[in-house]
Amino acid sequence: MDTFSKSDPGTCGEWNWLGDLLQGVAPGRFGRTEVIDNTLNPDFVRKFVLDYFFEEKQNLRFDVYNVDSKSCNISKHDFLGQAFVALGEVIGSQRSRLERPLTGVPGKKCGTILLSAEELSNCRDIVTMQLCANKLDKKDFFGKSDPFLVFYRSNEDGTFTICHKTEVVKNTLNPVWQPFSIPVRALCNGDYDRTVKIDVYDWDRDGSHDFIGEFATSYRELSRAQSQFTVYEVLNPKKKCKKKKYINSGTVTLLSFAVESEFTFVDYIRGGTQLNFTVAIDFTASNGIPSQPTSLHYMSPYQLSAYAMALKAVGEIIQDYDSDKLFPAYGFGAKIPPDGSISHQFPLNSDVENPSCVGIDGVLESYFQSLRTVQLYGPTNFAPVINQVARLAAQVTDGSQYYVLLIVTDGVISDMMQTKEAIVNASALPMSIIIVGVGPAEFDAMEELDGDDVRVSSRGRNAERDIVQFVPFRDYMDHSGNQVLSMARLAKDVLAEIPEQLLSYMKSHDIKPRHTDPQ
């Protein structure tokens, strides 16, 4: 843009944070990079810190300008181009690096912008340690002591906050406590040299536990036990003041100390784990004739049906984490052509060999086409499509793929026993199930499948993990009729558990994130 030199780009730039437009937050400037003089390939140093939420569509806009003066008014500078992107697209791209063309200047190639994201480390290590004691003071008149330990983290103001209690070991002066695990941030708030105080008590049934003594250490000192035992003297300040010959009230030995990283959802996504999204739609007759405005499948020219809104709300977020954007989509509970046979697992695109649709728009297009060609019937069976996705998930259990099945339904389930068995079987696989209930029906039976309170069981077997999330869409409908707001509310709630469910699978199968190449 400069006649006698190259451009002086600033702001990749103006980072305009569209925040959550879906929730009515007005757009505003989030931040601005530094200006880099006389270059067409600026590498901006300034980083921007954002809160990341998997379950939300976090839209960002990047504006790039050529800075010609010291004016703070951005309109005084030359506009070079802009890019729109969702934060999830950046995180879900390979190595969390995304390249996008800059647009916005008619008839001109504006170049490209390269965006990268990384998760800030917040001391995610977990410590597992084991301690024992020797020759503790005897506190009980008719027996020995019943010792336990209390750990305290020191605060900035010099006070202490309790952060762990061991179990009580009965009737001994030489207890060996069970190993226990605690996050490093809970133990020392990430400050390795911060004081950790440990009190030793003798347990009493009435709660008036007797103080045996105390000692102090730090995370850094504890960590040395990885190579050698560390012995601490347990001291009772009152006894020490009263008795000249007082030595100690026993000793505590740190037997083992191991540190393990606690991996996050982003660690796995950056390592290449792909989310595979599958859709299953209820085509039972209870939805009503699709051509009638009273039908839950009614295709109004003015607004989306509840089914279409649920598909769009969930799918538009998950598709950012699926590189091929191909989504298998099925229907169930309909009579299908040419012979009118009842199917509980028919491809919406009519292609049995390849039921995948291209993007969420492709899923919606196939869904609308199916409404014109199949006859709504019944019953409402979930098990066939759950088992279909489970078969796919069972083929890739190394952590590189994770399957998410979205079932959208209007009514009470007909094959509850078979569905419970399918869920129990699927709970050992890399998959989650989201069930969205649409319409006015009572969905009490569905709550049984959502294992938040009581784990789903079948034939005496409990599900290994909670993998089902059920919600009735009516709870998220905006009363003013704002469909965008309704979809945002739904997606936020139904997707919030997916990261934790993915982590529970990885942890239970001891799968660590794959290492990414250095950027």
Short mmCIF file of N, CA and C in Angstrom, two decimals, residues 218-361:
data_model
loop_
_atom_site.label_atom_id
_atom_site.label_comp_id
_atom_site.label_asym_id
_atom_site.label_seq_id
_atom_site.Cartn_x
_atom_site.Cartn_y
_atom_site.Cartn_z
N SER A 218 7.91 -28.58 51.36
CA SER A 218 7.47 -27.87 50.15
C SER A 218 7.36 -28.90 49.04
N TYR A 219 6.69 -28.51 47.96
CA TYR A 219 6.58 -29.43 46.82
C TYR A 219 7.97 -29.81 46.31
N ARG A 220 8.86 -28.82 46.22
CA ARG A 220 10.20 -29.09 45.69
C ARG A 220 10.93 -30.11 46.57
N GLU A 221 10.79 -29.95 47.88
CA GLU A 221 11.46 -30.88 48.80
C GLU A 221 10.83 -32.27 48.72
N LEU A 222 9.51 -32.32 48.64
CA LEU A 222 8.83 -33.61 48.52
C LEU A 222 9.25 -34.34 47.25
N SER A 223 9.44 -33.59 46.18
CA SER A 223 9.74 -34.20 44.89
C SER A 223 11.09 -34.91 44.88
N ARG A 224 11.97 -34.55 45.83
CA ARG A 224 13.28 -35.22 45.90
C ARG A 224 13.13 -36.68 46.31
N ALA A 225 11.96 -37.03 46.87
CA ALA A 225 11.73 -38.41 47.30
C ALA A 225 11.61 -39.36 46.12
N GLN A 226 11.58 -38.81 44.90
CA GLN A 226 11.55 -39.68 43.73
C GLN A 226 12.84 -40.48 43.63
N SER A 227 13.91 -39.98 44.26
CA SER A 227 15.20 -40.68 44.19
C SER A 227 15.68 -41.17 45.55
N GLN A 228 15.04 -40.69 46.63
CA GLN A 228 15.49 -41.12 47.97
C GLN A 228 14.36 -40.92 48.98
N PHE A 229 14.38 -41.73 50.04
CA PHE A 229 13.41 -41.55 51.12
C PHE A 229 13.70 -40.23 51.84
N THR A 230 12.66 -39.56 52.27
CA THR A 230 12.82 -38.33 53.05
C THR A 230 12.14 -38.53 54.39
N VAL A 231 12.88 -38.25 55.48
CA VAL A 231 12.35 -38.45 56.83
C VAL A 231 12.16 -37.09 57.49
N TYR A 232 10.98 -36.88 58.07
CA TYR A 232 10.66 -35.62 58.75
C TYR A 232 10.43 -35.88 60.23
N GLU A 233 10.97 -35.00 61.06
CA GLU A 233 10.69 -35.07 62.50
C GLU A 233 9.33 -34.44 62.77
N VAL A 234 8.52 -35.14 63.55
CA VAL A 234 7.21 -34.62 63.95
C VAL A 234 7.40 -33.90 65.29
N LEU A 235 7.14 -32.59 65.30
CA LEU A 235 7.40 -31.79 66.50
C LEU A 235 6.10 -31.23 67.07
N ASN A 236 6.01 -31.27 68.41
CA ASN A 236 4.88 -30.67 69.12
C ASN A 236 5.40 -29.44 69.87
N PRO A 237 5.10 -28.22 69.39
CA PRO A 237 5.67 -27.00 69.97
C PRO A 237 5.45 -26.88 71.48
N LYS A 238 4.29 -27.27 71.96
CA LYS A 238 4.00 -27.16 73.40
C LYS A 238 4.90 -28.09 74.20
N LYS A 239 5.06 -29.31 73.74
CA LYS A 239 5.94 -30.26 74.44
C LYS A 239 7.38 -29.78 74.41
N LYS A 240 7.75 -29.19 73.28
CA LYS A 240 9.14 -28.74 73.13
C LYS A 240 9.45 -27.63 74.13
N CYS A 241 8.47 -26.78 74.41
CA CYS A 241 8.68 -25.69 75.37
C CYS A 241 8.73 -26.20 76.80
N LYS A 242 7.97 -27.24 77.09
CA LYS A 242 7.85 -27.72 78.48
C LYS A 242 8.97 -28.68 78.87
N LYS A 243 9.43 -29.49 77.92
CA LYS A 243 10.39 -30.54 78.26
C LYS A 243 11.76 -30.25 77.65
N LYS A 244 12.74 -30.15 78.52
CA LYS A 244 14.10 -29.87 78.04
C LYS A 244 14.67 -31.02 77.23
N LYS A 245 14.32 -32.24 77.61
CA LYS A 245 14.89 -33.40 76.93
C LYS A 245 14.04 -33.88 75.74
N TYR A 246 13.04 -33.08 75.39
CA TYR A 246 12.16 -33.45 74.27
C TYR A 246 12.94 -33.48 72.96
N ILE A 247 12.79 -34.56 72.23
CA ILE A 247 13.46 -34.67 70.91
C ILE A 247 12.43 -34.51 69.79
N ASN A 248 11.44 -35.38 69.78
CA ASN A 248 10.36 -35.27 68.80
C ASN A 248 9.20 -36.17 69.22
N SER A 249 8.13 -36.12 68.44
CA SER A 249 6.96 -36.97 68.72
C SER A 249 6.84 -38.07 67.69
N GLY A 250 7.97 -38.44 67.14
CA GLY A 250 8.02 -39.48 66.13
C GLY A 250 8.54 -38.93 64.82
N THR A 251 8.55 -39.76 63.80
CA THR A 251 9.00 -39.33 62.48
C THR A 251 7.99 -39.79 61.41
N VAL A 252 7.98 -39.04 60.31
CA VAL A 252 7.17 -39.42 59.15
C VAL A 252 8.11 -39.56 57.97
N THR A 253 7.97 -40.66 57.25
CA THR A 253 8.83 -40.93 56.09
C THR A 253 8.01 -40.91 54.82
N LEU A 254 8.50 -40.18 53.85
CA LEU A 254 7.88 -40.16 52.53
C LEU A 254 8.43 -41.34 51.74
N LEU A 255 7.57 -42.33 51.50
CA LEU A 255 8.01 -43.56 50.85
C LEU A 255 8.10 -43.43 49.34
N SER A 256 7.16 -42.72 48.76
CA SER A 256 7.16 -42.59 47.30
C SER A 256 6.50 -41.27 46.90
N PHE A 257 6.89 -40.78 45.74
CA PHE A 257 6.37 -39.51 45.24
C PHE A 257 6.48 -39.56 43.72
N ALA A 258 5.35 -39.56 43.03
CA ALA A 258 5.36 -39.65 41.57
C ALA A 258 4.47 -38.55 40.99
N VAL A 259 4.91 -37.97 39.89
CA VAL A 259 4.18 -36.88 39.24
C VAL A 259 3.68 -37.36 37.87
N GLU A 260 2.42 -37.07 37.62
CA GLU A 260 1.82 -37.47 36.34
C GLU A 260 1.04 -36.28 35.79
N SER A 261 1.15 -36.07 34.50
CA SER A 261 0.41 -34.95 33.89
C SER A 261 -1.06 -35.31 33.73
N GLU A 262 -1.92 -34.34 33.98
CA GLU A 262 -3.35 -34.51 33.76
C GLU A 262 -3.66 -33.90 32.39
N PHE A 263 -3.98 -34.75 31.43
CA PHE A 263 -4.20 -34.27 30.08
C PHE A 263 -5.57 -33.65 29.93
N THR A 264 -5.68 -32.70 29.00
CA THR A 264 -6.94 -32.02 28.76
C THR A 264 -7.51 -32.42 27.40
N PHE A 265 -8.74 -32.04 27.18
CA PHE A 265 -9.42 -32.27 25.90
C PHE A 265 -8.60 -31.67 24.76
N VAL A 266 -8.08 -30.46 24.97
CA VAL A 266 -7.30 -29.79 23.92
C VAL A 266 -6.02 -30.57 23.61
N ASP A 267 -5.40 -31.19 24.62
CA ASP A 267 -4.21 -32.00 24.38
C ASP A 267 -4.48 -33.10 23.35
N TYR A 268 -5.65 -33.75 23.49
CA TYR A 268 -5.98 -34.84 22.56
C TYR A 268 -6.33 -34.31 21.17
N ILE A 269 -7.06 -33.20 21.12
CA ILE A 269 -7.42 -32.62 19.82
C ILE A 269 -6.16 -32.17 19.09
N ARG A 270 -5.24 -31.51 19.82
CA ARG A 270 -3.97 -31.10 19.21
C ARG A 270 -3.14 -32.31 18.78
N GLY A 271 -3.31 -33.41 19.48
CA GLY A 271 -2.58 -34.63 19.14
C GLY A 271 -3.18 -35.39 17.97
N GLY A 272 -4.29 -34.89 17.44
CA GLY A 272 -4.84 -35.49 16.22
C GLY A 272 -6.13 -36.27 16.41
N THR A 273 -6.67 -36.34 17.62
CA THR A 273 -7.93 -37.05 17.82
C THR A 273 -9.05 -36.36 17.04
N GLN A 274 -9.77 -37.14 16.24
CA GLN A 274 -10.87 -36.62 15.43
C GLN A 274 -12.21 -36.97 16.07
N LEU A 275 -13.15 -36.03 16.04
CA LEU A 275 -14.51 -36.31 16.48
C LEU A 275 -15.34 -36.70 15.27
N ASN A 276 -15.93 -37.89 15.31
CA ASN A 276 -16.78 -38.37 14.23
C ASN A 276 -18.24 -38.23 14.63
N PHE A 277 -18.96 -37.44 13.89
CA PHE A 277 -20.33 -37.08 14.24
C PHE A 277 -21.32 -37.89 13.39
N THR A 278 -22.27 -38.56 14.06
CA THR A 278 -23.31 -39.31 13.38
C THR A 278 -24.67 -38.83 13.87
N VAL A 279 -25.64 -38.77 12.95
CA VAL A 279 -26.97 -38.25 13.25
C VAL A 279 -28.00 -39.37 13.08
N ALA A 280 -28.99 -39.41 13.98
CA ALA A 280 -30.13 -40.32 13.84
C ALA A 280 -31.40 -39.54 14.15
N ILE A 281 -32.36 -39.57 13.19
CA ILE A 281 -33.57 -38.76 13.31
C ILE A 281 -34.81 -39.65 13.38
N ASP A 282 -35.70 -39.26 14.27
CA ASP A 282 -36.95 -39.99 14.50
C ASP A 282 -37.96 -39.67 13.39
N PHE A 283 -38.34 -40.73 12.64
CA PHE A 283 -39.34 -40.58 11.58
C PHE A 283 -40.63 -41.33 11.92
N THR A 284 -40.96 -41.41 13.21
CA THR A 284 -42.19 -42.11 13.60
C THR A 284 -43.41 -41.23 13.36
N ALA A 285 -44.57 -41.87 13.25
CA ALA A 285 -45.80 -41.17 12.88
C ALA A 285 -46.25 -40.16 13.92
N SER A 286 -45.81 -40.33 15.17
CA SER A 286 -46.24 -39.41 16.23
C SER A 286 -45.75 -37.98 15.99
N ASN A 287 -44.79 -37.80 15.08
CA ASN A 287 -44.31 -36.45 14.75
C ASN A 287 -45.34 -35.64 13.95
N GLY A 288 -46.32 -36.33 13.37
CA GLY A 288 -47.30 -35.63 12.54
C GLY A 288 -46.90 -35.60 11.08
N ILE A 289 -47.88 -35.42 10.19
CA ILE A 289 -47.63 -35.40 8.75
C ILE A 289 -46.75 -34.18 8.40
N PRO A 290 -45.58 -34.42 7.79
CA PRO A 290 -44.61 -33.33 7.55
C PRO A 290 -45.17 -32.13 6.79
N SER A 291 -46.19 -32.34 5.97
CA SER A 291 -46.73 -31.23 5.18
C SER A 291 -47.68 -30.34 5.98
N GLN A 292 -48.02 -30.80 7.21
CA GLN A 292 -48.93 -30.02 8.04
C GLN A 292 -48.16 -29.12 9.01
N PRO A 293 -48.60 -27.87 9.19
CA PRO A 293 -47.89 -26.94 10.10
C PRO A 293 -47.79 -27.44 11.54
N THR A 294 -48.68 -28.36 11.95
CA THR A 294 -48.64 -28.89 13.33
C THR A 294 -47.56 -29.95 13.51
N SER A 295 -46.97 -30.43 12.42
CA SER A 295 -45.96 -31.49 12.49
C SER A 295 -44.63 -30.95 13.02
N LEU A 296 -43.95 -31.77 13.79
CA LEU A 296 -42.62 -31.39 14.29
C LEU A 296 -41.58 -31.40 13.16
N HIS A 297 -41.95 -32.06 12.03
CA HIS A 297 -41.07 -32.10 10.86
C HIS A 297 -41.47 -31.07 9.80
N TYR A 298 -42.41 -30.20 10.12
CA TYR A 298 -42.93 -29.27 9.11
C TYR A 298 -41.81 -28.36 8.58
N MET A 299 -41.71 -28.31 7.25
CA MET A 299 -40.66 -27.51 6.61
C MET A 299 -41.22 -26.13 6.25
N SER A 300 -41.20 -25.24 7.21
CA SER A 300 -41.70 -23.88 6.98
C SER A 300 -40.69 -23.10 6.15
N PRO A 301 -41.16 -22.27 5.22
CA PRO A 301 -40.22 -21.44 4.44
C PRO A 301 -39.63 -20.31 5.28
N TYR A 302 -40.17 -20.12 6.50
CA TYR A 302 -39.76 -18.97 7.31
C TYR A 302 -38.86 -19.33 8.48
N GLN A 303 -38.96 -20.56 8.95
CA GLN A 303 -38.12 -20.93 10.10
C GLN A 303 -37.83 -22.43 10.11
N LEU A 304 -36.77 -22.80 10.81
CA LEU A 304 -36.39 -24.21 10.91
C LEU A 304 -37.28 -24.94 11.90
N SER A 305 -37.48 -26.23 11.64
CA SER A 305 -38.19 -27.07 12.62
C SER A 305 -37.27 -27.35 13.80
N ALA A 306 -37.85 -27.87 14.89
CA ALA A 306 -37.05 -28.20 16.07
C ALA A 306 -35.99 -29.25 15.71
N TYR A 307 -36.33 -30.19 14.82
CA TYR A 307 -35.36 -31.21 14.39
C TYR A 307 -34.18 -30.54 13.68
N ALA A 308 -34.50 -29.67 12.74
CA ALA A 308 -33.43 -29.00 11.98
C ALA A 308 -32.58 -28.12 12.88
N MET A 309 -33.21 -27.45 13.84
CA MET A 309 -32.45 -26.60 14.77
C MET A 309 -31.49 -27.42 15.61
N ALA A 310 -31.95 -28.59 16.10
CA ALA A 310 -31.09 -29.44 16.93
C ALA A 310 -29.89 -29.93 16.12
N LEU A 311 -30.14 -30.35 14.87
CA LEU A 311 -29.05 -30.82 14.01
C LEU A 311 -28.04 -29.71 13.77
N LYS A 312 -28.52 -28.54 13.45
CA LYS A 312 -27.65 -27.41 13.11
C LYS A 312 -26.87 -26.94 14.34
N ALA A 313 -27.56 -26.86 15.49
CA ALA A 313 -26.92 -26.35 16.71
C ALA A 313 -25.74 -27.21 17.12
N VAL A 314 -25.93 -28.53 17.16
CA VAL A 314 -24.88 -29.44 17.62
C VAL A 314 -23.84 -29.66 16.52
N GLY A 315 -24.31 -29.86 15.29
CA GLY A 315 -23.42 -30.20 14.20
C GLY A 315 -22.45 -29.10 13.83
N GLU A 316 -22.90 -27.84 13.88
CA GLU A 316 -22.02 -26.75 13.46
C GLU A 316 -20.83 -26.57 14.39
N ILE A 317 -20.96 -27.01 15.63
CA ILE A 317 -19.81 -26.94 16.55
C ILE A 317 -18.91 -28.15 16.36
N ILE A 318 -19.50 -29.35 16.31
CA ILE A 318 -18.69 -30.57 16.21
C ILE A 318 -17.92 -30.63 14.89
N GLN A 319 -18.47 -30.07 13.81
CA GLN A 319 -17.80 -30.20 12.52
C GLN A 319 -16.43 -29.53 12.49
N ASP A 320 -16.19 -28.60 13.41
CA ASP A 320 -14.86 -27.96 13.47
C ASP A 320 -13.77 -28.94 13.91
N TYR A 321 -14.17 -30.08 14.48
CA TYR A 321 -13.19 -31.04 15.01
C TYR A 321 -13.13 -32.32 14.16
N ASP A 322 -13.73 -32.27 12.97
CA ASP A 322 -13.76 -33.41 12.06
C ASP A 322 -13.18 -32.95 10.74
N SER A 323 -12.00 -33.47 10.39
CA SER A 323 -11.26 -32.93 9.24
C SER A 323 -11.96 -33.18 7.90
N ASP A 324 -12.66 -34.31 7.74
CA ASP A 324 -13.26 -34.58 6.43
C ASP A 324 -14.67 -34.03 6.28
N LYS A 325 -15.28 -33.60 7.41
CA LYS A 325 -16.62 -33.00 7.39
C LYS A 325 -17.66 -33.92 6.73
N LEU A 326 -17.46 -35.25 6.84
CA LEU A 326 -18.42 -36.22 6.31
C LEU A 326 -19.16 -36.86 7.48
N PHE A 327 -20.47 -36.71 7.51
CA PHE A 327 -21.27 -37.15 8.65
C PHE A 327 -22.30 -38.19 8.24
N PRO A 328 -22.18 -39.44 8.73
CA PRO A 328 -23.23 -40.43 8.48
C PRO A 328 -24.54 -39.95 9.12
N ALA A 329 -25.64 -40.08 8.39
CA ALA A 329 -26.93 -39.61 8.90
C ALA A 329 -27.99 -40.67 8.61
N TYR A 330 -28.73 -41.04 9.66
CA TYR A 330 -29.73 -42.10 9.55
C TYR A 330 -31.09 -41.62 10.03
N GLY A 331 -32.11 -42.34 9.58
CA GLY A 331 -33.44 -42.15 10.11
C GLY A 331 -33.91 -43.46 10.72
N PHE A 332 -34.92 -43.39 11.58
CA PHE A 332 -35.47 -44.63 12.13
C PHE A 332 -36.98 -44.46 12.33
N GLY A 333 -37.70 -45.62 12.26
CA GLY A 333 -39.13 -45.62 12.52
C GLY A 333 -39.98 -45.26 11.32
N ALA A 334 -39.48 -45.50 10.08
CA ALA A 334 -40.25 -45.14 8.89
C ALA A 334 -40.36 -46.34 7.95
N LYS A 335 -41.38 -46.27 7.08
CA LYS A 335 -41.48 -47.21 5.96
C LYS A 335 -40.74 -46.58 4.79
N ILE A 336 -39.80 -47.33 4.24
CA ILE A 336 -38.94 -46.74 3.21
C ILE A 336 -39.21 -47.39 1.85
N PRO A 337 -38.99 -46.64 0.77
CA PRO A 337 -39.18 -47.20 -0.57
C PRO A 337 -38.06 -48.18 -0.89
N PRO A 338 -38.23 -49.10 -1.85
CA PRO A 338 -39.42 -49.15 -2.72
C PRO A 338 -40.55 -50.03 -2.19
N ASP A 339 -40.25 -50.90 -1.19
CA ASP A 339 -41.24 -51.91 -0.79
C ASP A 339 -42.02 -51.54 0.47
N GLY A 340 -41.72 -50.39 1.07
CA GLY A 340 -42.44 -49.97 2.27
C GLY A 340 -42.07 -50.73 3.53
N SER A 341 -40.89 -51.34 3.54
CA SER A 341 -40.45 -52.06 4.75
C SER A 341 -40.07 -51.07 5.84
N ILE A 342 -40.31 -51.47 7.11
CA ILE A 342 -40.00 -50.60 8.26
C ILE A 342 -38.50 -50.68 8.54
N SER A 343 -37.87 -49.52 8.71
CA SER A 343 -36.43 -49.49 8.98
C SER A 343 -36.14 -48.61 10.19
N HIS A 344 -35.17 -49.06 10.99
CA HIS A 344 -34.73 -48.28 12.15
C HIS A 344 -33.29 -47.82 11.99
N GLN A 345 -32.86 -47.82 10.70
CA GLN A 345 -31.46 -47.43 10.46
C GLN A 345 -31.26 -47.21 8.97
N PHE A 346 -32.06 -46.32 8.38
CA PHE A 346 -31.92 -46.11 6.94
C PHE A 346 -31.13 -44.83 6.67
N PRO A 347 -30.22 -44.84 5.69
CA PRO A 347 -29.42 -43.64 5.39
C PRO A 347 -30.29 -42.54 4.81
N LEU A 348 -30.13 -41.34 5.32
CA LEU A 348 -30.94 -40.22 4.84
C LEU A 348 -30.64 -39.90 3.38
N ASN A 349 -29.43 -40.21 2.93
CA ASN A 349 -29.08 -39.92 1.53
C ASN A 349 -29.39 -41.08 0.60
N SER A 350 -30.06 -42.14 1.15
CA SER A 350 -30.48 -43.33 0.38
C SER A 350 -29.32 -44.17 -0.13
N ASP A 351 -28.10 -43.89 0.33
CA ASP A 351 -26.93 -44.65 -0.11
C ASP A 351 -26.48 -45.57 1.01
N VAL A 352 -26.86 -46.85 0.92
CA VAL A 352 -26.54 -47.81 1.98
C VAL A 352 -25.03 -48.00 2.12
N GLU A 353 -24.33 -47.97 1.00
CA GLU A 353 -22.88 -48.18 1.01
C GLU A 353 -22.13 -47.00 1.62
N ASN A 354 -22.64 -45.79 1.43
CA ASN A 354 -21.97 -44.59 1.95
C ASN A 354 -23.02 -43.61 2.48
N PRO A 355 -23.39 -43.76 3.78
CA PRO A 355 -24.45 -42.92 4.36
C PRO A 355 -23.99 -41.52 4.76
N SER A 356 -22.73 -41.15 4.43
CA SER A 356 -22.18 -39.88 4.89
C SER A 356 -22.69 -38.72 4.03
N CYS A 357 -22.96 -37.60 4.69
CA CYS A 357 -23.36 -36.36 4.04
C CYS A 357 -22.22 -35.35 4.21
N VAL A 358 -22.11 -34.43 3.26
CA VAL A 358 -21.02 -33.45 3.30
C VAL A 358 -21.46 -32.26 4.14
N GLY A 359 -20.87 -32.14 5.33
CA GLY A 359 -21.17 -31.01 6.20
C GLY A 359 -22.58 -31.05 6.76
N ILE A 360 -22.87 -30.14 7.67
CA ILE A 360 -24.19 -30.09 8.29
C ILE A 360 -25.25 -29.69 7.26
N ASP A 361 -24.88 -28.84 6.30
CA ASP A 361 -25.83 -28.48 5.25
C ASP A 361 -26.23 -29.71 4.44
#
